[in-house]
Every structure is written in structure tokens, then in C-alpha cells.
């Protein structure tokens, strides 16, 4: 009985009947209105109530269907993320690159995954890595070891490119995304024209270059005890928080005057190729 009394359909039918009777009775008070016209008008008024209920019911069904689709999309995204993480440990370099592209695609279509995907890619770049370019004094006579190191270098380059692609462009609004690359070995990290939140790469080593041309660094920026064998380009970069460059070693000249700093950077023990 309670379920029946709480049914929207029951109350809609009762409302339609009440409106039908009420409108018809009101029109019959006018002698100029015939009974047929009064009944017809009352029926139209009652039918309008039923039509409104139909519209409400269709909207409710639409929202339920959208919620169901969203739950299904979330489930598929979670499965795709988990599978990609699993494939990052695959021995084949092409499989690892494919997994990274899958994660990047997920970050583009599901904004809530962007920071998580960036964290995963940064974690991959923090994995131990050796290469003749980083360690020329080691014995690299084994061609298989050298070839494997070169393949891994290409995989890591893909991760560096995808990090750049996921980051938003400078001057845009929205959530800021952070990068944690401390203790990483990097090859070519190019954040040209990208907006970054917190950036930390303490104790890292950069082989070719770190390019921040036209970048917007919205959070703390830290490159303490870092070695950059190639270029460190900050042309037109904007640093909006404190910048820590203590013990930074760059083997080529750096023009910090080409960048904008909210406050003078900390340069204790730094060597900028001059």
C-alpha cells in the first residue's frame, strides 16, 4: 500500500483526473461554453499533466542510462590502466612503448588519470638505467648489452615525449600537474610551452638537454645536485615560485637572464658552464 501511495504514476493519474474535472467544471460555469468544449479542454489540460510525467520519466531514464555508461567507461578505463601498468614490465621494448602510449591516450580522454599517468611515466624514468653515453668508461664490448641499452634509451625518450604531450600548454587554465624526476637519468626532456606545477629533479642526470623554452613553472622548481651534460634552456620561461639550483652543474653556458623569476633563484655551489 505504501509503495502504491508513493508511486509517481498514481499521483500523476490522480492529478490528471483532478485537473480534468476541475477545468471542465470551471468552464461549465460559463454558459457560452458547451459541455463538449468544456470536456475537450479539460481532457487537454489533464493530458498535459500526463505528458509532463512522460517527459520527466524519459529524462530519468536518460540519466540512469548515462550513469550506467559512465560506470562502464570507468570500469574499462581502470582495466586499461591496470593492463598498461602490467605491460610496462614486459621485456620487449615495443610492448613497453605501446603501454606508454596507451596510458597517454587514457590521460587525454580521462582527465582524472593525467596526474597518475605522469607519476607512472616519471617512475619509469627513475628506474636504474645505464648506457654508453652515461657511462663511457665502462666495458661496453658486449654488443647485446649495448643494443639492449640503446633500445631502452629509445623507450625512455618515448616516455619523455609523452610527458610533454600530457602537460597543458602555457597560459591555459585548469589543474596544474606536477613532475617528480628526482634521481632519474634523462635524455631529452623538452617542456617547451608547457605549464607545470611542482617540478622536482634533484640528483638527476641529463644527457642531451633540458629545454624549458616558453614554459610556465607554477610551483616550486628544484634542480639541486643535478648534472646536465648538454643544454639547459630557459628562454622566456616563467618561474612563479622559488627556484632551487644549488650544486647544479651544466656543461654548456646558461642564460638565466632570458627567464622571468618571481624571486632570485638559489645558486649556491652551481656551475652554469661559464
PDB file of C-alpha atoms in Angstrom:
ATOM      1  CA  UNK A   1       0.000   0.000   0.000  1.00  0.00           C
ATOM      2  CA  UNK A   2       2.815   2.407   0.909  1.00  0.00           C
ATOM      3  CA  UNK A   3       4.603   1.629  -2.350  1.00  0.00           C
ATOM      4  CA  UNK A   4       1.393   2.351  -4.275  1.00  0.00           C
ATOM      5  CA  UNK A   5       0.863   5.656  -2.470  1.00  0.00           C
ATOM      6  CA  UNK A   6       4.479   6.641  -3.207  1.00  0.00           C
ATOM      7  CA  UNK A   7       4.188   5.885  -6.920  1.00  0.00           C
ATOM      8  CA  UNK A   8       4.642   8.971  -9.153  1.00  0.00           C
ATOM      9  CA  UNK A   9       2.393   7.336 -11.751  1.00  0.00           C
ATOM     10  CA  UNK A  10      -0.524   7.100  -9.296  1.00  0.00           C
ATOM     11  CA  UNK A  11      -0.194  10.751  -8.295  1.00  0.00           C
ATOM     12  CA  UNK A  12       0.136  11.770 -11.945  1.00  0.00           C
ATOM     13  CA  UNK A  13      -3.114   9.950 -12.832  1.00  0.00           C
ATOM     14  CA  UNK A  14      -4.900  11.470  -9.848  1.00  0.00           C
ATOM     15  CA  UNK A  15      -3.593  14.941 -10.783  1.00  0.00           C
ATOM     16  CA  UNK A  16      -4.764  14.453 -14.367  1.00  0.00           C
ATOM     17  CA  UNK A  17      -8.248  13.460 -13.178  1.00  0.00           C
ATOM     18  CA  UNK A  18      -8.414  16.397 -10.771  1.00  0.00           C
ATOM     19  CA  UNK A  19      -7.324  18.827 -13.489  1.00  0.00           C
ATOM     20  CA  UNK A  20      -9.786  17.260 -15.963  1.00  0.00           C
ATOM     21  CA  UNK A  21     -12.678  17.578 -13.556  1.00  0.00           C
ATOM     22  CA  UNK A  22     -11.638  20.996 -12.257  1.00  0.00           C
ATOM     23  CA  UNK A  23     -11.122  22.610 -15.663  1.00  0.00           C
ATOM     24  CA  UNK A  24     -14.282  21.073 -17.065  1.00  0.00           C
ATOM     25  CA  UNK A  25     -16.359  22.223 -14.086  1.00  0.00           C
ATOM     26  CA  UNK A  26     -14.871  25.720 -14.234  1.00  0.00           C
ATOM     27  CA  UNK A  27     -15.621  26.054 -17.954  1.00  0.00           C
ATOM     28  CA  UNK A  28     -19.187  24.831 -17.464  1.00  0.00           C
ATOM     29  CA  UNK A  29     -19.810  27.850 -15.249  1.00  0.00           C
ATOM     30  CA  UNK A  30     -19.631  29.878 -18.451  1.00  0.00           C
ATOM     31  CA  UNK A  31     -22.955  29.471 -20.269  1.00  0.00           C
ATOM     32  CA  UNK A  32     -21.280  30.296 -23.562  1.00  0.00           C
ATOM     33  CA  UNK A  33     -19.184  27.107 -23.342  1.00  0.00           C
ATOM     34  CA  UNK A  34     -20.776  23.865 -24.429  1.00  0.00           C
ATOM     35  CA  UNK A  35     -20.321  20.645 -22.480  1.00  0.00           C
ATOM     36  CA  UNK A  36     -18.339  19.118 -25.345  1.00  0.00           C
ATOM     37  CA  UNK A  37     -15.897  22.020 -25.499  1.00  0.00           C
ATOM     38  CA  UNK A  38     -15.523  22.065 -21.730  1.00  0.00           C
ATOM     39  CA  UNK A  39     -14.812  18.327 -21.629  1.00  0.00           C
ATOM     40  CA  UNK A  40     -12.372  18.594 -24.528  1.00  0.00           C
ATOM     41  CA  UNK A  41     -10.452  21.440 -22.872  1.00  0.00           C
ATOM     42  CA  UNK A  42     -10.413  19.597 -19.532  1.00  0.00           C
ATOM     43  CA  UNK A  43      -9.088  16.477 -21.254  1.00  0.00           C
ATOM     44  CA  UNK A  44      -6.302  18.502 -22.877  1.00  0.00           C
ATOM     45  CA  UNK A  45      -5.349  20.009 -19.505  1.00  0.00           C
ATOM     46  CA  UNK A  46      -5.333  16.573 -17.856  1.00  0.00           C
ATOM     47  CA  UNK A  47      -3.351  15.151 -20.777  1.00  0.00           C
ATOM     48  CA  UNK A  48      -0.743  17.884 -20.338  1.00  0.00           C
ATOM     49  CA  UNK A  49      -0.117  16.640 -16.804  1.00  0.00           C
ATOM     50  CA  UNK A  50       0.401  13.114 -18.140  1.00  0.00           C
ATOM     51  CA  UNK A  51       2.703  14.448 -20.871  1.00  0.00           C
ATOM     52  CA  UNK A  52       4.839  16.239 -18.289  1.00  0.00           C
ATOM     53  CA  UNK A  53       5.141  12.999 -16.365  1.00  0.00           C
ATOM     54  CA  UNK A  54       6.241  11.252 -19.552  1.00  0.00           C
ATOM     55  CA  UNK A  55       8.929  13.872 -20.139  1.00  0.00           C
ATOM     56  CA  UNK A  56      10.158  13.521 -16.561  1.00  0.00           C
ATOM     57  CA  UNK A  57      10.209   9.738 -16.882  1.00  0.00           C
ATOM     58  CA  UNK A  58      12.214   9.884 -20.135  1.00  0.00           C
ATOM     59  CA  UNK A  59      14.710  12.295 -18.559  1.00  0.00           C
ATOM     60  CA  UNK A  60      15.097   9.984 -15.586  1.00  0.00           C
ATOM     61  CA  UNK A  61      15.717   7.022 -17.879  1.00  0.00           C
ATOM     62  CA  UNK A  62      18.270   9.062 -19.842  1.00  0.00           C
ATOM     63  CA  UNK A  63      20.161   9.988 -16.687  1.00  0.00           C
ATOM     64  CA  UNK A  64      20.121   6.394 -15.487  1.00  0.00           C
ATOM     65  CA  UNK A  65      21.490   5.251 -18.835  1.00  0.00           C
ATOM     66  CA  UNK A  66      24.200   7.921 -18.748  1.00  0.00           C
ATOM     67  CA  UNK A  67      25.185   6.851 -15.233  1.00  0.00           C
ATOM     68  CA  UNK A  68      25.367   3.245 -16.401  1.00  0.00           C
ATOM     69  CA  UNK A  69      27.561   4.226 -19.342  1.00  0.00           C
ATOM     70  CA  UNK A  70      29.823   6.271 -17.064  1.00  0.00           C
ATOM     71  CA  UNK A  71      30.247   3.332 -14.686  1.00  0.00           C
ATOM     72  CA  UNK A  72      31.079   1.095 -17.647  1.00  0.00           C
ATOM     73  CA  UNK A  73      33.583   3.645 -19.004  1.00  0.00           C
ATOM     74  CA  UNK A  74      35.245   3.887 -15.598  1.00  0.00           C
ATOM     75  CA  UNK A  75      35.496   0.115 -15.379  1.00  0.00           C
ATOM     76  CA  UNK A  76      37.033  -0.131 -18.853  1.00  0.00           C
ATOM     77  CA  UNK A  77      39.461   2.714 -18.044  1.00  0.00           C
ATOM     78  CA  UNK A  78      40.541   1.017 -14.818  1.00  0.00           C
ATOM     79  CA  UNK A  79      41.144  -2.249 -16.658  1.00  0.00           C
ATOM     80  CA  UNK A  80      43.060  -0.454 -19.409  1.00  0.00           C
ATOM     81  CA  UNK A  81      45.215   1.326 -16.826  1.00  0.00           C
ATOM     82  CA  UNK A  82      45.979  -1.877 -14.935  1.00  0.00           C
ATOM     83  CA  UNK A  83      46.850  -3.741 -18.144  1.00  0.00           C
ATOM     84  CA  UNK A  84      49.151  -0.937 -19.326  1.00  0.00           C
ATOM     85  CA  UNK A  85      50.968  -0.900 -15.984  1.00  0.00           C
ATOM     86  CA  UNK A  86      51.481  -4.636 -16.279  1.00  0.00           C
ATOM     87  CA  UNK A  87      52.889  -4.287 -19.816  1.00  0.00           C
ATOM     88  CA  UNK A  88      55.444  -1.697 -18.685  1.00  0.00           C
ATOM     89  CA  UNK A  89      57.358  -4.588 -17.181  1.00  0.00           C
ATOM     90  CA  UNK A  90      57.427  -6.544 -20.438  1.00  0.00           C
ATOM     91  CA  UNK A  91      60.840  -7.484 -21.813  1.00  0.00           C
ATOM     92  CA  UNK A  92      60.025  -6.304 -25.348  1.00  0.00           C
ATOM     93  CA  UNK A  93      60.786  -2.611 -25.822  1.00  0.00           C
ATOM     94  CA  UNK A  94      57.965  -2.166 -28.375  1.00  0.00           C
ATOM     95  CA  UNK A  95      55.460  -3.510 -25.854  1.00  0.00           C
ATOM     96  CA  UNK A  96      56.635  -1.034 -23.232  1.00  0.00           C
ATOM     97  CA  UNK A  97      56.324   1.843 -25.710  1.00  0.00           C
ATOM     98  CA  UNK A  98      52.818   0.659 -26.623  1.00  0.00           C
ATOM     99  CA  UNK A  99      51.879   0.567 -22.945  1.00  0.00           C
ATOM    100  CA  UNK A 100      53.091   4.143 -22.512  1.00  0.00           C
ATOM    101  CA  UNK A 101      51.043   5.341 -25.486  1.00  0.00           C
ATOM    102  CA  UNK A 102      48.017   3.552 -24.073  1.00  0.00           C
ATOM    103  CA  UNK A 103      48.487   5.374 -20.763  1.00  0.00           C
ATOM    104  CA  UNK A 104      48.892   8.700 -22.566  1.00  0.00           C
ATOM    105  CA  UNK A 105      45.707   8.065 -24.531  1.00  0.00           C
ATOM    106  CA  UNK A 106      43.901   7.317 -21.284  1.00  0.00           C
ATOM    107  CA  UNK A 107      45.199  10.579 -19.805  1.00  0.00           C
ATOM    108  CA  UNK A 108      43.856  12.519 -22.797  1.00  0.00           C
ATOM    109  CA  UNK A 109      40.367  11.007 -22.646  1.00  0.00           C
ATOM    110  CA  UNK A 110      40.045  10.764 -18.852  1.00  0.00           C
ATOM    111  CA  UNK A 111      41.433  13.941 -17.214  1.00  0.00           C
ATOM    112  CA  UNK A 112      41.258  12.373 -13.748  1.00  0.00           C
ATOM    113  CA  UNK A 113      44.039   9.989 -14.807  1.00  0.00           C
ATOM    114  CA  UNK A 114      46.503  12.652 -16.001  1.00  0.00           C
ATOM    115  CA  UNK A 115      48.476  13.139 -12.793  1.00  0.00           C
ATOM    116  CA  UNK A 116      48.528   9.394 -12.149  1.00  0.00           C
ATOM    117  CA  UNK A 117      49.838   8.665 -15.648  1.00  0.00           C
ATOM    118  CA  UNK A 118      52.512  11.351 -15.260  1.00  0.00           C
ATOM    119  CA  UNK A 119      53.537   9.788 -11.951  1.00  0.00           C
ATOM    120  CA  UNK A 120      53.859   6.389 -13.658  1.00  0.00           C
ATOM    121  CA  UNK A 121      55.953   7.761 -16.534  1.00  0.00           C
ATOM    122  CA  UNK A 122      58.204   9.640 -14.111  1.00  0.00           C
ATOM    123  CA  UNK A 123      58.583   6.494 -12.022  1.00  0.00           C
ATOM    124  CA  UNK A 124      59.668   4.618 -15.149  1.00  0.00           C
ATOM    125  CA  UNK A 125      62.349   7.254 -15.818  1.00  0.00           C
ATOM    126  CA  UNK A 126      63.577   6.855 -12.230  1.00  0.00           C
ATOM    127  CA  UNK A 127      64.312   3.178 -12.829  1.00  0.00           C
ATOM    128  CA  UNK A 128      68.026   2.247 -12.900  1.00  0.00           C
ATOM    129  CA  UNK A 129      69.416   2.817 -16.375  1.00  0.00           C
ATOM    130  CA  UNK A 130      72.886   2.600 -17.875  1.00  0.00           C
ATOM    131  CA  UNK A 131      74.112   3.463 -21.351  1.00  0.00           C
ATOM    132  CA  UNK A 132      77.480   4.091 -23.036  1.00  0.00           C
ATOM    133  CA  UNK A 133      76.622   7.805 -23.237  1.00  0.00           C
ATOM    134  CA  UNK A 134      76.131   7.979 -19.469  1.00  0.00           C
ATOM    135  CA  UNK A 135      78.971   5.637 -18.514  1.00  0.00           C
ATOM    136  CA  UNK A 136      81.604   5.784 -21.293  1.00  0.00           C
ATOM    137  CA  UNK A 137      84.312   4.387 -19.003  1.00  0.00           C
ATOM    138  CA  UNK A 138      82.530   1.075 -18.513  1.00  0.00           C
ATOM    139  CA  UNK A 139      83.151  -2.007 -20.639  1.00  0.00           C
ATOM    140  CA  UNK A 140      80.557  -1.955 -23.435  1.00  0.00           C
ATOM    141  CA  UNK A 141      82.200  -4.530 -25.677  1.00  0.00           C
ATOM    142  CA  UNK A 142      79.232  -6.890 -25.384  1.00  0.00           C
ATOM    143  CA  UNK A 143      77.122  -5.967 -28.460  1.00  0.00           C
ATOM    144  CA  UNK A 144      73.944  -7.442 -26.993  1.00  0.00           C
ATOM    145  CA  UNK A 145      74.257  -5.379 -23.807  1.00  0.00           C
ATOM    146  CA  UNK A 146      74.941  -2.258 -25.850  1.00  0.00           C
ATOM    147  CA  UNK A 147      71.979  -2.913 -28.153  1.00  0.00           C
ATOM    148  CA  UNK A 148      69.675  -3.515 -25.187  1.00  0.00           C
ATOM    149  CA  UNK A 149      70.804  -0.233 -23.589  1.00  0.00           C
ATOM    150  CA  UNK A 150      70.072   1.622 -26.832  1.00  0.00           C
ATOM    151  CA  UNK A 151      66.595   0.098 -27.086  1.00  0.00           C
ATOM    152  CA  UNK A 152      65.864   1.124 -23.510  1.00  0.00           C
ATOM    153  CA  UNK A 153      67.104   4.625 -24.302  1.00  0.00           C
ATOM    154  CA  UNK A 154      64.529   4.897 -27.088  1.00  0.00           C
ATOM    155  CA  UNK A 155      61.783   3.687 -24.743  1.00  0.00           C
ATOM    156  CA  UNK A 156      62.737   6.364 -22.243  1.00  0.00           C
ATOM    157  CA  UNK A 157      62.708   9.003 -24.964  1.00  0.00           C
ATOM    158  CA  UNK A 158      59.140   7.993 -25.713  1.00  0.00           C
ATOM    159  CA  UNK A 159      58.260   8.481 -22.042  1.00  0.00           C
ATOM    160  CA  UNK A 160      59.844  11.943 -22.089  1.00  0.00           C
ATOM    161  CA  UNK A 161      57.857  12.959 -25.191  1.00  0.00           C
ATOM    162  CA  UNK A 162      54.601  11.689 -23.731  1.00  0.00           C
ATOM    163  CA  UNK A 163      55.170  13.626 -20.512  1.00  0.00           C
ATOM    164  CA  UNK A 164      55.398  16.789 -22.603  1.00  0.00           C
ATOM    165  CA  UNK A 165      52.274  15.872 -24.589  1.00  0.00           C
ATOM    166  CA  UNK A 166      50.170  15.276 -21.469  1.00  0.00           C
ATOM    167  CA  UNK A 167      51.085  18.576 -19.802  1.00  0.00           C
ATOM    168  CA  UNK A 168      48.776  21.548 -20.531  1.00  0.00           C
ATOM    169  CA  UNK A 169      50.007  24.487 -22.604  1.00  0.00           C
ATOM    170  CA  UNK A 170      51.331  27.662 -21.008  1.00  0.00           C
ATOM    171  CA  UNK A 171      48.715  30.334 -20.435  1.00  0.00           C
ATOM    172  CA  UNK A 172      45.832  27.876 -20.099  1.00  0.00           C
ATOM    173  CA  UNK A 173      43.683  27.438 -17.013  1.00  0.00           C
ATOM    174  CA  UNK A 174      42.825  24.306 -15.088  1.00  0.00           C
ATOM    175  CA  UNK A 175      44.592  21.966 -12.685  1.00  0.00           C
ATOM    176  CA  UNK A 176      48.388  22.106 -12.590  1.00  0.00           C
ATOM    177  CA  UNK A 177      50.266  18.834 -12.961  1.00  0.00           C
ATOM    178  CA  UNK A 178      53.480  18.004 -11.128  1.00  0.00           C
ATOM    179  CA  UNK A 179      56.594  16.076 -12.144  1.00  0.00           C
ATOM    180  CA  UNK A 180      58.817  14.090  -9.790  1.00  0.00           C
ATOM    181  CA  UNK A 181      62.011  13.141 -11.639  1.00  0.00           C
ATOM    182  CA  UNK A 182      64.423  13.033  -8.734  1.00  0.00           C
ATOM    183  CA  UNK A 183      67.267  10.510  -9.173  1.00  0.00           C
ATOM    184  CA  UNK A 184      66.308   9.950 -12.822  1.00  0.00           C
ATOM    185  CA  UNK A 185      68.564   9.627 -15.831  1.00  0.00           C
ATOM    186  CA  UNK A 186      67.078  11.736 -18.607  1.00  0.00           C
ATOM    187  CA  UNK A 187      67.986  12.089 -22.254  1.00  0.00           C
ATOM    188  CA  UNK A 188      65.927  14.849 -23.907  1.00  0.00           C
ATOM    189  CA  UNK A 189      63.308  16.408 -21.678  1.00  0.00           C
ATOM    190  CA  UNK A 190      61.523  19.141 -23.620  1.00  0.00           C
ATOM    191  CA  UNK A 191      58.756  21.037 -21.846  1.00  0.00           C
ATOM    192  CA  UNK A 192      58.512  23.784 -24.466  1.00  0.00           C
ATOM    193  CA  UNK A 193      55.440  25.943 -23.965  1.00  0.00           C
ATOM    194  CA  UNK A 194      54.031  23.713 -21.240  1.00  0.00           C
ATOM    195  CA  UNK A 195      52.527  24.584 -17.852  1.00  0.00           C
ATOM    196  CA  UNK A 196      53.918  22.615 -14.910  1.00  0.00           C
ATOM    197  CA  UNK A 197      53.082  22.727 -11.235  1.00  0.00           C
ATOM    198  CA  UNK A 198      55.723  21.424  -8.834  1.00  0.00           C
ATOM    199  CA  UNK A 199      58.871  20.209 -10.601  1.00  0.00           C
ATOM    200  CA  UNK A 200      61.492  18.196  -8.753  1.00  0.00           C
ATOM    201  CA  UNK A 201      64.517  16.558 -10.375  1.00  0.00           C
ATOM    202  CA  UNK A 202      67.100  16.593  -7.594  1.00  0.00           C
ATOM    203  CA  UNK A 203      70.166  14.362  -8.080  1.00  0.00           C
ATOM    204  CA  UNK A 204      69.161  13.606 -11.664  1.00  0.00           C
ATOM    205  CA  UNK A 205      71.425  13.441 -14.713  1.00  0.00           C
ATOM    206  CA  UNK A 206      70.520  14.866 -18.128  1.00  0.00           C
ATOM    207  CA  UNK A 207      72.454  13.696 -21.167  1.00  0.00           C
ATOM    208  CA  UNK A 208      71.354  15.901 -24.090  1.00  0.00           C
ATOM    209  CA  UNK A 209      69.243  18.816 -22.854  1.00  0.00           C
ATOM    210  CA  UNK A 210      66.559  20.145 -20.552  1.00  0.00           C
ATOM    211  CA  UNK A 211      64.532  22.628 -22.582  1.00  0.00           C
ATOM    212  CA  UNK A 212      62.060  24.900 -20.776  1.00  0.00           C
ATOM    213  CA  UNK A 213      61.574  27.422 -23.583  1.00  0.00           C
ATOM    214  CA  UNK A 214      58.282  29.343 -23.076  1.00  0.00           C
ATOM    215  CA  UNK A 215      57.385  27.060 -20.156  1.00  0.00           C
ATOM    216  CA  UNK A 216      55.289  28.221 -17.207  1.00  0.00           C
ATOM    217  CA  UNK A 217      56.520  26.809 -13.874  1.00  0.00           C
ATOM    218  CA  UNK A 218      53.673  27.491 -11.460  1.00  0.00           C
ATOM    219  CA  UNK A 219      55.077  25.606  -8.468  1.00  0.00           C
ATOM    220  CA  UNK A 220      58.370  25.064  -6.725  1.00  0.00           C
ATOM    221  CA  UNK A 221      61.228  24.225  -9.118  1.00  0.00           C
ATOM    222  CA  UNK A 222      64.166  22.194  -7.822  1.00  0.00           C
ATOM    223  CA  UNK A 223      67.292  21.043  -9.666  1.00  0.00           C
ATOM    224  CA  UNK A 224      69.635  20.518  -6.721  1.00  0.00           C
ATOM    225  CA  UNK A 225      72.776  18.438  -7.256  1.00  0.00           C
ATOM    226  CA  UNK A 226      71.903  17.829 -10.919  1.00  0.00           C
ATOM    227  CA  UNK A 227      74.315  17.313 -13.812  1.00  0.00           C
ATOM    228  CA  UNK A 228      73.295  18.428 -17.333  1.00  0.00           C
ATOM    229  CA  UNK A 229      75.835  17.380 -19.948  1.00  0.00           C
ATOM    230  CA  UNK A 230      74.149  19.334 -22.733  1.00  0.00           C
ATOM    231  CA  UNK A 231      71.925  22.442 -22.806  1.00  0.00           C
ATOM    232  CA  UNK A 232      69.730  23.938 -20.122  1.00  0.00           C
ATOM    233  CA  UNK A 233      67.471  26.365 -21.989  1.00  0.00           C
ATOM    234  CA  UNK A 234      65.124  28.669 -20.048  1.00  0.00           C
ATOM    235  CA  UNK A 235      64.377  31.188 -22.809  1.00  0.00           C
ATOM    236  CA  UNK A 236      61.161  33.085 -21.925  1.00  0.00           C
ATOM    237  CA  UNK A 237      60.405  30.581 -19.165  1.00  0.00           C
ATOM    238  CA  UNK A 238      58.371  31.969 -16.260  1.00  0.00           C
ATOM    239  CA  UNK A 239      59.138  30.731 -12.734  1.00  0.00           C
ATOM    240  CA  UNK A 240      56.319  31.759 -10.396  1.00  0.00           C
ATOM    241  CA  UNK A 241      57.659  30.197  -7.166  1.00  0.00           C
ATOM    242  CA  UNK A 242      61.064  29.659  -5.577  1.00  0.00           C
ATOM    243  CA  UNK A 243      63.774  28.074  -7.729  1.00  0.00           C
ATOM    244  CA  UNK A 244      66.492  25.869  -6.208  1.00  0.00           C
ATOM    245  CA  UNK A 245      69.563  25.326  -8.400  1.00  0.00           C
ATOM    246  CA  UNK A 246      72.085  24.555  -5.668  1.00  0.00           C
ATOM    247  CA  UNK A 247      75.037  22.429  -6.849  1.00  0.00           C
ATOM    248  CA  UNK A 248      73.620  22.348 -10.388  1.00  0.00           C
ATOM    249  CA  UNK A 249      76.316  21.577 -12.968  1.00  0.00           C
ATOM    250  CA  UNK A 250      75.674  22.466 -16.621  1.00  0.00           C
ATOM    251  CA  UNK A 251      78.469  21.802 -19.087  1.00  0.00           C
ATOM    252  CA  UNK A 252      77.309  24.458 -21.589  1.00  0.00           C
ATOM    253  CA  UNK A 253      76.605  28.151 -20.867  1.00  0.00           C
ATOM    254  CA  UNK A 254      73.183  29.002 -19.406  1.00  0.00           C
ATOM    255  CA  UNK A 255      71.477  32.382 -19.810  1.00  0.00           C
ATOM    256  CA  UNK A 256      69.251  32.754 -16.761  1.00  0.00           C
ATOM    257  CA  UNK A 257      68.564  36.339 -17.818  1.00  0.00           C
ATOM    258  CA  UNK A 258      66.348  35.026 -20.591  1.00  0.00           C
ATOM    259  CA  UNK A 259      63.848  33.772 -17.997  1.00  0.00           C
ATOM    260  CA  UNK A 260      61.495  35.532 -15.574  1.00  0.00           C
ATOM    261  CA  UNK A 261      61.793  34.710 -11.861  1.00  0.00           C
ATOM    262  CA  UNK A 262      59.334  35.639  -9.129  1.00  0.00           C
ATOM    263  CA  UNK A 263      62.313  35.711  -6.761  1.00  0.00           C
ATOM    264  CA  UNK A 264      66.075  35.266  -7.282  1.00  0.00           C
ATOM    265  CA  UNK A 265      66.993  31.584  -7.708  1.00  0.00           C
ATOM    266  CA  UNK A 266      69.181  29.821  -5.172  1.00  0.00           C
ATOM    267  CA  UNK A 267      72.535  29.109  -6.875  1.00  0.00           C
ATOM    268  CA  UNK A 268      74.823  28.008  -4.048  1.00  0.00           C
ATOM    269  CA  UNK A 269      77.576  25.806  -5.470  1.00  0.00           C
ATOM    270  CA  UNK A 270      76.124  25.953  -9.002  1.00  0.00           C
ATOM    271  CA  UNK A 271      78.293  25.841 -12.128  1.00  0.00           C
ATOM    272  CA  UNK A 272      76.481  27.042 -15.246  1.00  0.00           C
ATOM    273  CA  UNK A 273      79.077  26.455 -17.938  1.00  0.00           C
ATOM    274  CA  UNK A 274      80.602  29.914 -17.840  1.00  0.00           C
TER     275      UNK A 274
END
